[in-house]
Coordinates of C-alpha atoms in Angstrom, one line a residue:
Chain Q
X1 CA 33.8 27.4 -55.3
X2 CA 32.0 30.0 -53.8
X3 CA 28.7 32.2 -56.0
X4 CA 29.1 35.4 -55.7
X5 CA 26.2 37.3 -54.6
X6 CA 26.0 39.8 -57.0
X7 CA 24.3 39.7 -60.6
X8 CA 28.0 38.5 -62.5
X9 CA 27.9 39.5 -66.1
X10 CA 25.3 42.4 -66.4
X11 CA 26.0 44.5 -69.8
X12 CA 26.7 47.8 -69.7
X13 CA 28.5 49.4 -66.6
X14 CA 25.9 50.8 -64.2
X15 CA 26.7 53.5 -62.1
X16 CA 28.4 52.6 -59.1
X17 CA 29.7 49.2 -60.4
X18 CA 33.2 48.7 -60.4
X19 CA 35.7 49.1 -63.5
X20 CA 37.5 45.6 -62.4
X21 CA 36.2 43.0 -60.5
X22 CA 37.8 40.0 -58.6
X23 CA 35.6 37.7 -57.0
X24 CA 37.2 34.5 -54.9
X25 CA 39.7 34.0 -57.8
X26 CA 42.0 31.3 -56.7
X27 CA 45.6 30.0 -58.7
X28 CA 47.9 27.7 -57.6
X29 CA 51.1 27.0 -59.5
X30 CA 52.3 23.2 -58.7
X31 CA 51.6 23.3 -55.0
X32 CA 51.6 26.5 -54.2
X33 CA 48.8 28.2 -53.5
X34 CA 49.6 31.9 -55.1
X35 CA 46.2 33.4 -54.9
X36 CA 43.7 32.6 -52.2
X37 CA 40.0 33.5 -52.5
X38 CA 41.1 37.1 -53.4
X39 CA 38.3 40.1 -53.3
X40 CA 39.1 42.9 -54.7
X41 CA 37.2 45.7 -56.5
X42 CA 38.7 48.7 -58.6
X43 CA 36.8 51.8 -59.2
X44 CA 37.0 54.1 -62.1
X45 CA 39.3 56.8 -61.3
X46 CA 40.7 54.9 -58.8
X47 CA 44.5 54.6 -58.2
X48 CA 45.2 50.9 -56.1
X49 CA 49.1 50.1 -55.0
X50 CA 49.3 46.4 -54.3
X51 CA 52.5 45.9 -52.3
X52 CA 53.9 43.0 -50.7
X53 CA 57.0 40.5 -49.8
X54 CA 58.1 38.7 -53.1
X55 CA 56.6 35.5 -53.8
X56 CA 53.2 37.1 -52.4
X57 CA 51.4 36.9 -55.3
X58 CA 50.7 40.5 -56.7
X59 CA 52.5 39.8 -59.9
X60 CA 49.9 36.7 -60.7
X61 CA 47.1 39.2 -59.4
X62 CA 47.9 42.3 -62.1
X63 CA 48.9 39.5 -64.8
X64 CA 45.7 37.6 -64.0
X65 CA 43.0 40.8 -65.2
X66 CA 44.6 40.8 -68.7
X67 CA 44.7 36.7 -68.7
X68 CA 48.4 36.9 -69.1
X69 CA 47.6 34.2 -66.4
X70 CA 44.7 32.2 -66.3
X71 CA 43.2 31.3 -62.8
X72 CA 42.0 28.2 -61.4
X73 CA 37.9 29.2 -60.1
X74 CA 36.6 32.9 -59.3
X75 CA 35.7 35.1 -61.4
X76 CA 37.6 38.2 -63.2
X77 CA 35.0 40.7 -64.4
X78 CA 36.1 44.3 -66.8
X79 CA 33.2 46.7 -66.4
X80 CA 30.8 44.1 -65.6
X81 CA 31.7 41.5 -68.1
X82 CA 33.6 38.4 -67.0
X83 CA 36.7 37.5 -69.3
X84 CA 36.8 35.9 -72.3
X85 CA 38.6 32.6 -72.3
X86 CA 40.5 32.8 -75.3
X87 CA 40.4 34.0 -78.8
X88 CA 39.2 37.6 -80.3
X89 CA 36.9 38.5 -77.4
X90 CA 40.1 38.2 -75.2
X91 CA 42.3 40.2 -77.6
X92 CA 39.8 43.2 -77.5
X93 CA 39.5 43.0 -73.6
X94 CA 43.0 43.1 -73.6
X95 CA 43.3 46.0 -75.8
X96 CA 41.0 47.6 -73.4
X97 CA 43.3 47.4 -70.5
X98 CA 46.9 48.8 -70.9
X99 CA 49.8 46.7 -69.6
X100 CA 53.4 48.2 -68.1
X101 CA 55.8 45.5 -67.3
X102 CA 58.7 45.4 -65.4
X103 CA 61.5 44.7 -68.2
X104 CA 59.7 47.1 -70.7
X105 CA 59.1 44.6 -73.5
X106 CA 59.1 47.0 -76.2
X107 CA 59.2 45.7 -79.6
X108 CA 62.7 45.2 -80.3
X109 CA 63.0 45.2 -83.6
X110 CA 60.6 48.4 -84.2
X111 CA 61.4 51.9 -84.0
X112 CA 60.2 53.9 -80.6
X113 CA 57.4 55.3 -82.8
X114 CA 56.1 52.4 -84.5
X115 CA 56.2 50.4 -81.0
X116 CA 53.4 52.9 -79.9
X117 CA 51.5 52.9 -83.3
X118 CA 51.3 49.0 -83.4
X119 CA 48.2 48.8 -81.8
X120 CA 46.5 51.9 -82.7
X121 CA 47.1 50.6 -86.6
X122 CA 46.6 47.1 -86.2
X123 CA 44.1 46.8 -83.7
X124 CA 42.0 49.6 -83.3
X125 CA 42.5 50.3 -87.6
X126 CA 43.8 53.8 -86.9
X127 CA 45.0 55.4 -90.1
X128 CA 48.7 55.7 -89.7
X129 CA 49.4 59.4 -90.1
X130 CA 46.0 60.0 -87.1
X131 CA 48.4 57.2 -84.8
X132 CA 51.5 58.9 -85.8
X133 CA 50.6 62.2 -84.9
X134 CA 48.3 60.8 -81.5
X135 CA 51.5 59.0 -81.0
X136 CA 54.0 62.0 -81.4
X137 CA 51.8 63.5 -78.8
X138 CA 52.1 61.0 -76.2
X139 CA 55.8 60.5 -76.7
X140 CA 56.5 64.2 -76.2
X141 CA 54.0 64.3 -72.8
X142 CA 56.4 61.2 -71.8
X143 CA 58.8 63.4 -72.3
X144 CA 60.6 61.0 -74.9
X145 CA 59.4 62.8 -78.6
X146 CA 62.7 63.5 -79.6
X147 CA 64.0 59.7 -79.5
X148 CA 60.5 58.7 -81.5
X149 CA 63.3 57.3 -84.6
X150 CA 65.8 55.3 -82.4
X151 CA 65.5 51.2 -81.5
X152 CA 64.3 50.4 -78.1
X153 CA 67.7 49.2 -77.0
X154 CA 69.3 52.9 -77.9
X155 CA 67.4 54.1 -75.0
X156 CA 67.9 53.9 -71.2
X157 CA 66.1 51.9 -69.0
X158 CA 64.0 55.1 -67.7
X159 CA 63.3 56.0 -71.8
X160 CA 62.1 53.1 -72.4
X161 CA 59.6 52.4 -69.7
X162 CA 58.0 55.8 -70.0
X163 CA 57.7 54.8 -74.2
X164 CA 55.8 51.6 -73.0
X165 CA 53.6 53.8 -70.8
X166 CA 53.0 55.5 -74.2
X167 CA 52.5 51.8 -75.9
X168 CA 49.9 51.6 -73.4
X169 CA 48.1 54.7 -73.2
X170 CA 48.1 55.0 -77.1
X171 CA 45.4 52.5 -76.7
X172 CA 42.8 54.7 -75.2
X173 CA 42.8 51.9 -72.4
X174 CA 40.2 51.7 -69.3
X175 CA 42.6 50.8 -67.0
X176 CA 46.5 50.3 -67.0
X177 CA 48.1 47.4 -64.7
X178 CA 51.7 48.4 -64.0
X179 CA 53.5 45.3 -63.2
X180 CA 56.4 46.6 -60.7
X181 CA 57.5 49.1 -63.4
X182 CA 60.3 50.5 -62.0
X183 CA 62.3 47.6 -60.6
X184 CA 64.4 47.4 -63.1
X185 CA 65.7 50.5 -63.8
X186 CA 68.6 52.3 -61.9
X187 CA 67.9 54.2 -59.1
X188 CA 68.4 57.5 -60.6
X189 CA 66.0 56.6 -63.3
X190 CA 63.0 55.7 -61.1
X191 CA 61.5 59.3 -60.2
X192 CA 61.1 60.1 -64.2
X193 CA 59.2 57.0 -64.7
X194 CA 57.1 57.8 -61.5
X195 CA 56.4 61.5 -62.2
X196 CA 54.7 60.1 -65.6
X197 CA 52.5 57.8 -63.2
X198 CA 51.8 60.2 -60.8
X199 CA 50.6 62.9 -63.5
X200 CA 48.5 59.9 -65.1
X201 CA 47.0 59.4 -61.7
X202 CA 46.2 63.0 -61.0
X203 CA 44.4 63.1 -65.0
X204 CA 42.2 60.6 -63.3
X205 CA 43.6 57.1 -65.0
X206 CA 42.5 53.8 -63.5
X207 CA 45.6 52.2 -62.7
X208 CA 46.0 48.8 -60.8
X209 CA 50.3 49.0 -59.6
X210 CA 52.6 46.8 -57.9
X211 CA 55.4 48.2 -56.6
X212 CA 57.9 48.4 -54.1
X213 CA 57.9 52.4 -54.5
X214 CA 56.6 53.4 -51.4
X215 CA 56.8 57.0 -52.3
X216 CA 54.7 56.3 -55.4
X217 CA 51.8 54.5 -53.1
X218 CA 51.6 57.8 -50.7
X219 CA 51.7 60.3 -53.5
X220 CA 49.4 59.1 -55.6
X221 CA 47.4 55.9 -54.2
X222 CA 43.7 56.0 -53.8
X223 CA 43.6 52.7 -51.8
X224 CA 47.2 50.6 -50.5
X225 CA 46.2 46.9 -51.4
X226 CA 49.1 44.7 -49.2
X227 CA 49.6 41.3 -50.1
X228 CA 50.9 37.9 -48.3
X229 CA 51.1 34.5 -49.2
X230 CA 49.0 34.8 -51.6
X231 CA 45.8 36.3 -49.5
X232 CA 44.8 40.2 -49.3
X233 CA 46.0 40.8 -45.6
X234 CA 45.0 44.3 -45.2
X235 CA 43.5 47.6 -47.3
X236 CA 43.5 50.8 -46.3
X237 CA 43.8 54.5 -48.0
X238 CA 47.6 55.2 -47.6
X239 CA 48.1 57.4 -44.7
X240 CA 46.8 55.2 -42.2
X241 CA 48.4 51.9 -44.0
X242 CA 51.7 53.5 -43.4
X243 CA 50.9 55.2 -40.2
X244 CA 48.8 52.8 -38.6
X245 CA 49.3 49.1 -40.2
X246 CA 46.2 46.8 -38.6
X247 CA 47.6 43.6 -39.6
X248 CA 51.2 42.1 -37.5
X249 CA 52.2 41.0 -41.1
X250 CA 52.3 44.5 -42.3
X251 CA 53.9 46.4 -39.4
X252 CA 56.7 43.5 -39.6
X253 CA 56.7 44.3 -43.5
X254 CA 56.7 48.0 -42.8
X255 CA 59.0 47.7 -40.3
X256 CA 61.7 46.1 -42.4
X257 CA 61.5 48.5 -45.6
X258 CA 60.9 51.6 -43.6
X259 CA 63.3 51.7 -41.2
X260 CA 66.3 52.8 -43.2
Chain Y
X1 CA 96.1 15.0 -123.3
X2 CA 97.5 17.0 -120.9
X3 CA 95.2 18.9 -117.9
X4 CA 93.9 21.6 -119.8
X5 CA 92.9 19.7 -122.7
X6 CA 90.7 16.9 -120.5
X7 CA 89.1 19.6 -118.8
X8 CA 88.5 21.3 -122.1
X9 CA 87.3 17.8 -123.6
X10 CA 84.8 17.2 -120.8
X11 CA 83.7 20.2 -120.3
X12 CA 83.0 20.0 -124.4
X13 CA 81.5 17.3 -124.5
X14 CA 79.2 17.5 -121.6
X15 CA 76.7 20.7 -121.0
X16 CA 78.3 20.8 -117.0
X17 CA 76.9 24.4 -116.3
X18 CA 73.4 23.1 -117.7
X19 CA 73.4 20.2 -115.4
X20 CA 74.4 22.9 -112.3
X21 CA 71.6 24.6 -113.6
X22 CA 69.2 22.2 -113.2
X23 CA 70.4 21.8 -109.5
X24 CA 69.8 25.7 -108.7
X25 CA 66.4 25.4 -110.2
X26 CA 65.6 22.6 -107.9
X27 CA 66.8 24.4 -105.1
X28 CA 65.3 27.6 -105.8
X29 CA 61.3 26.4 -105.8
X30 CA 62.1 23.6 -103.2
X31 CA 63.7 25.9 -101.1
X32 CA 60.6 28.4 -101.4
X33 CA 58.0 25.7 -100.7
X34 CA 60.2 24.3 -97.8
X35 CA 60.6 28.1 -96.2
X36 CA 56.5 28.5 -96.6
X37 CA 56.0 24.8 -95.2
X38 CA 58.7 24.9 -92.7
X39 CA 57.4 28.7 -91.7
X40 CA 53.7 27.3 -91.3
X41 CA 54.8 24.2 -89.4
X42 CA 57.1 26.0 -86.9
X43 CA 54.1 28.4 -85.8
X44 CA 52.2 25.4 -85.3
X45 CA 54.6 23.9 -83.3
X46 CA 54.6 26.8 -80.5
X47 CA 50.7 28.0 -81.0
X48 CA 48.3 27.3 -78.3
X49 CA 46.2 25.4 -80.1
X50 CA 47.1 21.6 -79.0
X51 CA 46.2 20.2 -82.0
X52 CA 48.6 21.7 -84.6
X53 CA 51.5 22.0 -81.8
X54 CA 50.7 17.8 -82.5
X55 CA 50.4 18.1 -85.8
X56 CA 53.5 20.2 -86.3
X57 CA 55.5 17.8 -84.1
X58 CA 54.4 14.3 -86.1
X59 CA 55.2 16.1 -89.6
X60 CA 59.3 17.1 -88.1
X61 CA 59.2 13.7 -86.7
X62 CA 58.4 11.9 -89.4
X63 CA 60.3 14.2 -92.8
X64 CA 63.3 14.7 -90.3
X65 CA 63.8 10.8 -89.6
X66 CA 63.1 9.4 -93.4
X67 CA 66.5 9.6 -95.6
X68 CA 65.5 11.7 -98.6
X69 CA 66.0 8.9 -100.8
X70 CA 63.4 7.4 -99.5
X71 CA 61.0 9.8 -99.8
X72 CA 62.4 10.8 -103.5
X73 CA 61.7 6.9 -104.7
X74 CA 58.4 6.9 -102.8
X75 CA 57.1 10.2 -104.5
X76 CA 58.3 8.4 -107.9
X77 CA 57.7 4.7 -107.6
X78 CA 54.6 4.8 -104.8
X79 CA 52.5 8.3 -105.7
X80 CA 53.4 8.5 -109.9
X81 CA 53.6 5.0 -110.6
X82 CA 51.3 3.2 -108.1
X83 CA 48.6 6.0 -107.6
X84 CA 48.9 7.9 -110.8
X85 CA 49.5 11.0 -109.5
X86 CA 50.7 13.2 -112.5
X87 CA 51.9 16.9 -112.4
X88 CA 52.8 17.3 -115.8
X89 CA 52.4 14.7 -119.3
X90 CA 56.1 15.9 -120.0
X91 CA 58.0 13.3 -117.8
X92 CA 61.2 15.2 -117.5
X93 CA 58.5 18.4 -116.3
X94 CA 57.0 16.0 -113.7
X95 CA 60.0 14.2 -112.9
X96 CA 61.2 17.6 -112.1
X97 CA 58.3 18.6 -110.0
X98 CA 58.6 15.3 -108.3
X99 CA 61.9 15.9 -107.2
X100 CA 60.9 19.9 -105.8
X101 CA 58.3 18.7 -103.7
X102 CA 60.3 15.5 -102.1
X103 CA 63.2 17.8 -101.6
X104 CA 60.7 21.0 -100.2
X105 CA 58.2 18.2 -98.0
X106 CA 62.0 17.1 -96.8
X107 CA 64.0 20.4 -95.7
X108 CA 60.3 21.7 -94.7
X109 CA 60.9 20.0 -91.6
X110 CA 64.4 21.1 -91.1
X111 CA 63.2 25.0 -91.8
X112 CA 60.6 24.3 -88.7
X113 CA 63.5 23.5 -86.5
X114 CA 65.4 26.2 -87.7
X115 CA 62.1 29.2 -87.6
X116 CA 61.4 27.5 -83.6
X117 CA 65.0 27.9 -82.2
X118 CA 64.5 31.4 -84.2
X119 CA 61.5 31.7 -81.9
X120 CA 63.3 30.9 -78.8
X121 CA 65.7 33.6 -79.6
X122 CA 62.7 35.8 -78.7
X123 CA 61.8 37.0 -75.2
X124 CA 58.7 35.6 -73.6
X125 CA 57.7 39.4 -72.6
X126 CA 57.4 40.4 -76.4
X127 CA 54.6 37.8 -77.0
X128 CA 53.6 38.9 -73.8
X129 CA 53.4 42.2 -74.7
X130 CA 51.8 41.8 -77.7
X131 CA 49.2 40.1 -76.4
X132 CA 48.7 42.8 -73.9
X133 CA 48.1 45.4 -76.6
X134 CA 44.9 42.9 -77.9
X135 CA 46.7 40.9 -80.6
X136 CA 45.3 38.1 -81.5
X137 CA 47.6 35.4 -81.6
X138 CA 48.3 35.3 -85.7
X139 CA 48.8 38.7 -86.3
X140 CA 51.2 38.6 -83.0
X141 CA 53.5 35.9 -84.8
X142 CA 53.7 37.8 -88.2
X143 CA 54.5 41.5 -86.8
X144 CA 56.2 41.0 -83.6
X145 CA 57.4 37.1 -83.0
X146 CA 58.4 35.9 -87.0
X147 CA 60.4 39.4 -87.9
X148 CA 62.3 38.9 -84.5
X149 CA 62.6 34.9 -84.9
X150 CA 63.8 35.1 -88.9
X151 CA 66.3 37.5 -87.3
X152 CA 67.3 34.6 -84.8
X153 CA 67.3 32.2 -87.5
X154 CA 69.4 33.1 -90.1
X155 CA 72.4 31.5 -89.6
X156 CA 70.6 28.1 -89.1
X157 CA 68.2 29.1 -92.0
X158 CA 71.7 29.3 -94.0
X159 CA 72.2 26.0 -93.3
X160 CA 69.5 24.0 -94.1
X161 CA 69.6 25.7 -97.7
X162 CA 73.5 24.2 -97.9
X163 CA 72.3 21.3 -97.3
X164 CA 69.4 21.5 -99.5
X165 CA 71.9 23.0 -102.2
X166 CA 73.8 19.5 -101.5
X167 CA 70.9 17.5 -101.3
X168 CA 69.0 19.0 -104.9
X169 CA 71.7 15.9 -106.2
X170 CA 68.8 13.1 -104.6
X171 CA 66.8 14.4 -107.2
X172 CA 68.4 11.5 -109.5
X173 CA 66.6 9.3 -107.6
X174 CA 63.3 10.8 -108.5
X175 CA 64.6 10.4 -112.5
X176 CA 65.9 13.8 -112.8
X177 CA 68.6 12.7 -115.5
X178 CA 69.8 16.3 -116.2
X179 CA 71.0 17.3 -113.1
X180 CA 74.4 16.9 -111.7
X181 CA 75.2 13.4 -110.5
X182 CA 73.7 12.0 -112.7
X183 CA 76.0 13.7 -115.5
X184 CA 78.8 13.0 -113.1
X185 CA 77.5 9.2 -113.3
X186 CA 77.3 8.9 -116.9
X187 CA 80.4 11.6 -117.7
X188 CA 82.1 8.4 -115.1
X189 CA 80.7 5.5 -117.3
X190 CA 81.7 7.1 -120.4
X191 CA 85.7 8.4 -119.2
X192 CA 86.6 5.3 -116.8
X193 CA 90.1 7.0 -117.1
X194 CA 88.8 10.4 -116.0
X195 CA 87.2 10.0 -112.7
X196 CA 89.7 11.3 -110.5
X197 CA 89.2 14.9 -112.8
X198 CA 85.4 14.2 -113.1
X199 CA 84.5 14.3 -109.0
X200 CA 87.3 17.3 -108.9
X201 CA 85.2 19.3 -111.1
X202 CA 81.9 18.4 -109.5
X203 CA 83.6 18.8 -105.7
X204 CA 84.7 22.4 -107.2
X205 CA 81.8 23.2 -108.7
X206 CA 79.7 22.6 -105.1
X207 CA 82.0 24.5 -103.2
X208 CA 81.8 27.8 -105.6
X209 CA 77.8 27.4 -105.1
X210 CA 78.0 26.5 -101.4
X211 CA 80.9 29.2 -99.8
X212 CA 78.8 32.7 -100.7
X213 CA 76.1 31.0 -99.4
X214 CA 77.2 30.5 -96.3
X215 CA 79.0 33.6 -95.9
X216 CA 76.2 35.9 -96.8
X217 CA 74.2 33.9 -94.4
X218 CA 76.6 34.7 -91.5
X219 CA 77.7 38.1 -92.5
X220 CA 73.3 38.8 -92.7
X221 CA 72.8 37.2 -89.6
X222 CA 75.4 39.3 -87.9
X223 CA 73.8 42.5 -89.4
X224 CA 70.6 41.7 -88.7
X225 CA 71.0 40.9 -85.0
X226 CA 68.2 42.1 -82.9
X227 CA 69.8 44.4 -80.3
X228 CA 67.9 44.2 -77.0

C-alpha cells in the first residue's frame, strides 16, 4: 500500500479539489486482479466515459464509488471524504451519488411514480405531495410523465432506463455513475436513453459512464477514461482518444469496434 | 342404528365443531407468532451482519430437526413442570398457551425457509438498487426486498400453515384435552364399535379446513406474481 500525498479526508470541498477521488484502489476477485493501483480523479461538472474490452474492470470501478463493491487497499474519497465502511454514513453517501444500472432495477412491485419517490420520501423525508410533484417533473423531462401509473415491467426497455435516470436524479445527487446503461436495451431504444444523458451532461451533471456507446463518449465526454486488465491504459479528452490513440492496446481496441 | 343415526349420535353426544374450534384457535395465534418469528429469523438469515445470519441458521437448524412432539412435551414437562414457568393459573388457559408457542417456536422455522426462498425470488439488482438510493439496510428489506419476497413466498407460505393446520393436533401432547384428537381418542375409547365412522369424520373434517386453504394460497400467489 502506497500514502497518498495529498491531505486524504479534509472537510469541506475546497476549490479545486476533486468531486470523486480514487487513489491506488486495488480489488481482486479470487485470483484475478480486476483493479490495479487505479488513479483517477473526477471533477465537478465533469463528464468521464470509461471504456474498455469486457472483463476490464470498469464495471467494479463505477460499482466500487457507491461501495456496491468494496475494494481491497486505496482509498475512495466523495468531495474529500473517504467512504464510510458500512452502516448509515454509507447509506447517506450513497444517496448522494445517483446510480444507473444496466438491467434498470426498478422496483418491481412499485408503480413508475412511486419508484422515483422512494427515496425522496424515505430518505431525504420529502413530504409526498413536494416528491410527487418534483417527481412528475422529472418524469415528464424523461419524457416518460404519461406512464407515471403503470408497473416497471409494462414499459420498454428504453422507458424504463430513462425512469431510473429519474430514480436517480430525484435524489438531488452529486454525481451519477451509469453502469453501461444502454446494453441492454434494443438497438432502436439506445438514442432515447442517450439524448437524456447527453442533455444531463450539457446542464452540467457530474457523471462517471461506462459504456460501449462510442457516439455517447464523443458527444458529450469531458475526459475518455480506457480501461484494460484491470489498469487505466490511457486518458485523453475524446477527439484525440479516437483520433490519435497513444496506447497499442487502444488502437487495437479502436481498431476492432471502429472499423465497421 | 343405521348411518345417519350414528353420525347423529356422535355428533350429539360429542361438541365435534367445539373441538375443530379449538384447533383453529391454535392455529390462528401460532400461525401469527410463527409468521413474525419466521419473518424476523429469515432477514437474519440473509443480513450482513454475520452474527444473526448464525444465529438465524442455528434456530432453523435446531426447530426444523426436533419432531414437534418433542418440543410440545418439553414446553409441558421440562419449562411448566421442572422450571415453573406459568402463563396463566387456569391450566386449560396455559396449557393452551403452551401448546401456541411450541407449535409457533416450531413452524417459525419452517416460515424462515419459506420468507428466504421468497427472498431468492428477488433480483440481486433491487437490493442493489436500493442500496444505491441510500437505504439503509432495514428499511431496504421492509419496502423493497419483504413486499417482493412475501410475493415469492406465498405458495410455500400456504404450506407451512397446512401443515401447521395438521399439526395444531400435537397440541394433545402439551395437555390440550379439547381439541381434536384428543376427542377423536376418547370419542374411540368410548364407541370401540364406531371407529371406522369416528377417523371418517375427523379425516373429513381436515380436509374441509385444509382444501380452501390451499387453493386460495395458489390462486393468491398466482395473482400476486411480481411481473418483471
Amino acid at each position: 500500500m502506497t500514502s497518498t500525498p495529498e491531505p486524504a479526508g479534509t472537510p469541506a470541498a475546497a476549490a479545486g479539489q476533486p468531486l470523486v477521488h480514487l487513489g491506488r484502489v486495488n480489488k481482486h476477485f479470487g485470483a484475478l486482479h480486476v483493479l490495479q493501483n487505479i488513479d483517477l480523479d473526477v471533477a465537478k461538472g465533469e463528464v468521464v466515459v470509461v471504456i474498455g474490452p469486457s472483463g476490464s474492470g470498469k464495471s467494479t470501478l463505477c460499482r466500487a464509488i457507491n461501495r456496491l463493491e468494496t475494494i481491497d487497499d486505496g482509498v475512495i474519497e466523495l468531495d474529500g471524504k473517504p467512504l464510510p465502511a458500512e452502516g448509515k454514513a454509507l447509506a447517506k453517501l450513497r444517496s448522494d451519488v445517483g446510480m444507473v444500472f444496466q438491467s434498470f432495477n426498478l422496483f418491481a412491485h412499485k408503480s413508475i411514480l412511486e419508484n422515483v419517490t422512494l427515496g425522496p420520501i424515505k430518505v431525504r423525508g420529502l413530504k409526498k405531495k413536494q416528491a410527487v410533484a418534483e417527481a412528475m417533473e422529472l418524469l415528464e423531462r424523461v419524457g416518460v410523465a404519461t406512464q407515471a401509473d403503470k408497473m416497471p415491467a409494462q414499459l420498454s426497455g428504453g422507458q424504463q432506463q430513462r425512469v431510473a435516470i429519474a430514480r436517480a436524479l430525484a435524489m438531488r445527487p452529486k454525481v451519477i455513475l451509469f453502469d453501461e446503461p444502454t446494453s441492454a436495451l434494443d438497438p432502436e431504444m439506445v438514442n432515447e436513453v442517450l439524448d437524456v444523458m447527453v442533455s444531463l451532461a450539457k446542464e452540467g451533471m457530474t457523471m462517471i459512464v461506462v459504456t460501449h456507446e462510442m457516439g455517447f463518449a464523443r458527444k458529450a465526454a469531458d475526459r475518455v477514461v480506457f480501461m484494460a486488465d484491470g489498469q487505466i491504459v490511457e486518458e485523453s479528452d475524446p477527439e484525440s482518444f479516437f483520433t490519435n490513440p497513444q496506447s497499442d492496446r487502444a488502437r487495437d481496441f479502436l481498431g476492432k469496434i471502429l472499423t465497421h | 342404528m343405521n348411518l345417519f343415526e350414528q353420525v347423529g349420535f356422535l355428533f350429539s353426544s360429542y361438541n365435534i365443531p367445539a373441538a375443530f374450534w379449538v384447533n383453529i384457535q391454535l392455529t390462528f395465534w401460532a400461525a401469527i407468532g410463527a409468521l413474525v418469528l419466521g419473518t424476523a429469523l429469515g432477514v437474519m438469515r440473509v443480513s450482513p451482519v454475520p452474527s444473526l445470519r448464525w444465529l438465524g441458521t442455528s434456530y432453523v437448524t435446531i426447530f426444523r430437526n426436533t419432531p414437534l412432539t418433542v418440543i410440545m412435551l418439553f414446553g409441558v414437562l421440562g419449562v411448566w413442570s421442572q422450571l415453573k414457568i406459568t402463563f396463566s393459573q387456569d391450566f386449560t388457559v396455559n396449557f393452551f398457551i403452551y401448546a401456541v408457542v411450541g407449535l409457533g417456536l416450531y413452524h417459525a422455522a419452517f416460515v424462515c425457509e419459506a420468507v428466504r426462498s421468497g427472498i431468492n425470488t428477488v433480483p440481486l439488482g433491487q437490493a442493489e438498487a436500493a442500496r444505491a438510493i441510500g437505504l439503509p439496510f432495514i428499511p431496504a428489506a421492509r419496502l423493497v426486498l419483504l413486499p417482493q419476497a412475501f410475493r415469492g413466498a406465498v405458495a410455500p407460505l400456504g404450506n407451512v400453515l397446512i401443515a401447521l393446520i395438521k399439526n395444531s393436533t400435537v397440541a394433545a401432547a402439551a395437555s390440550v384435552a379439547t381439541e381434536t384428537s384428543s376427542v377423536m381418542r376418547a370419542m374411540i375409547d368410548q364407541n370401540g364399535n364406531l371407529v371406522v365412522l369416528i377417523f371418517m369424520i375427523f379425516a373429513v373434517g381436515y380436509v374441509i379446513l385444509v382444501v380452501p386453504v390451499g387453493v386460495l394460497t395458489t390462486s393468491l400467489s398466482r395473482k400476486l406474481a411480481v411481473s418483471r
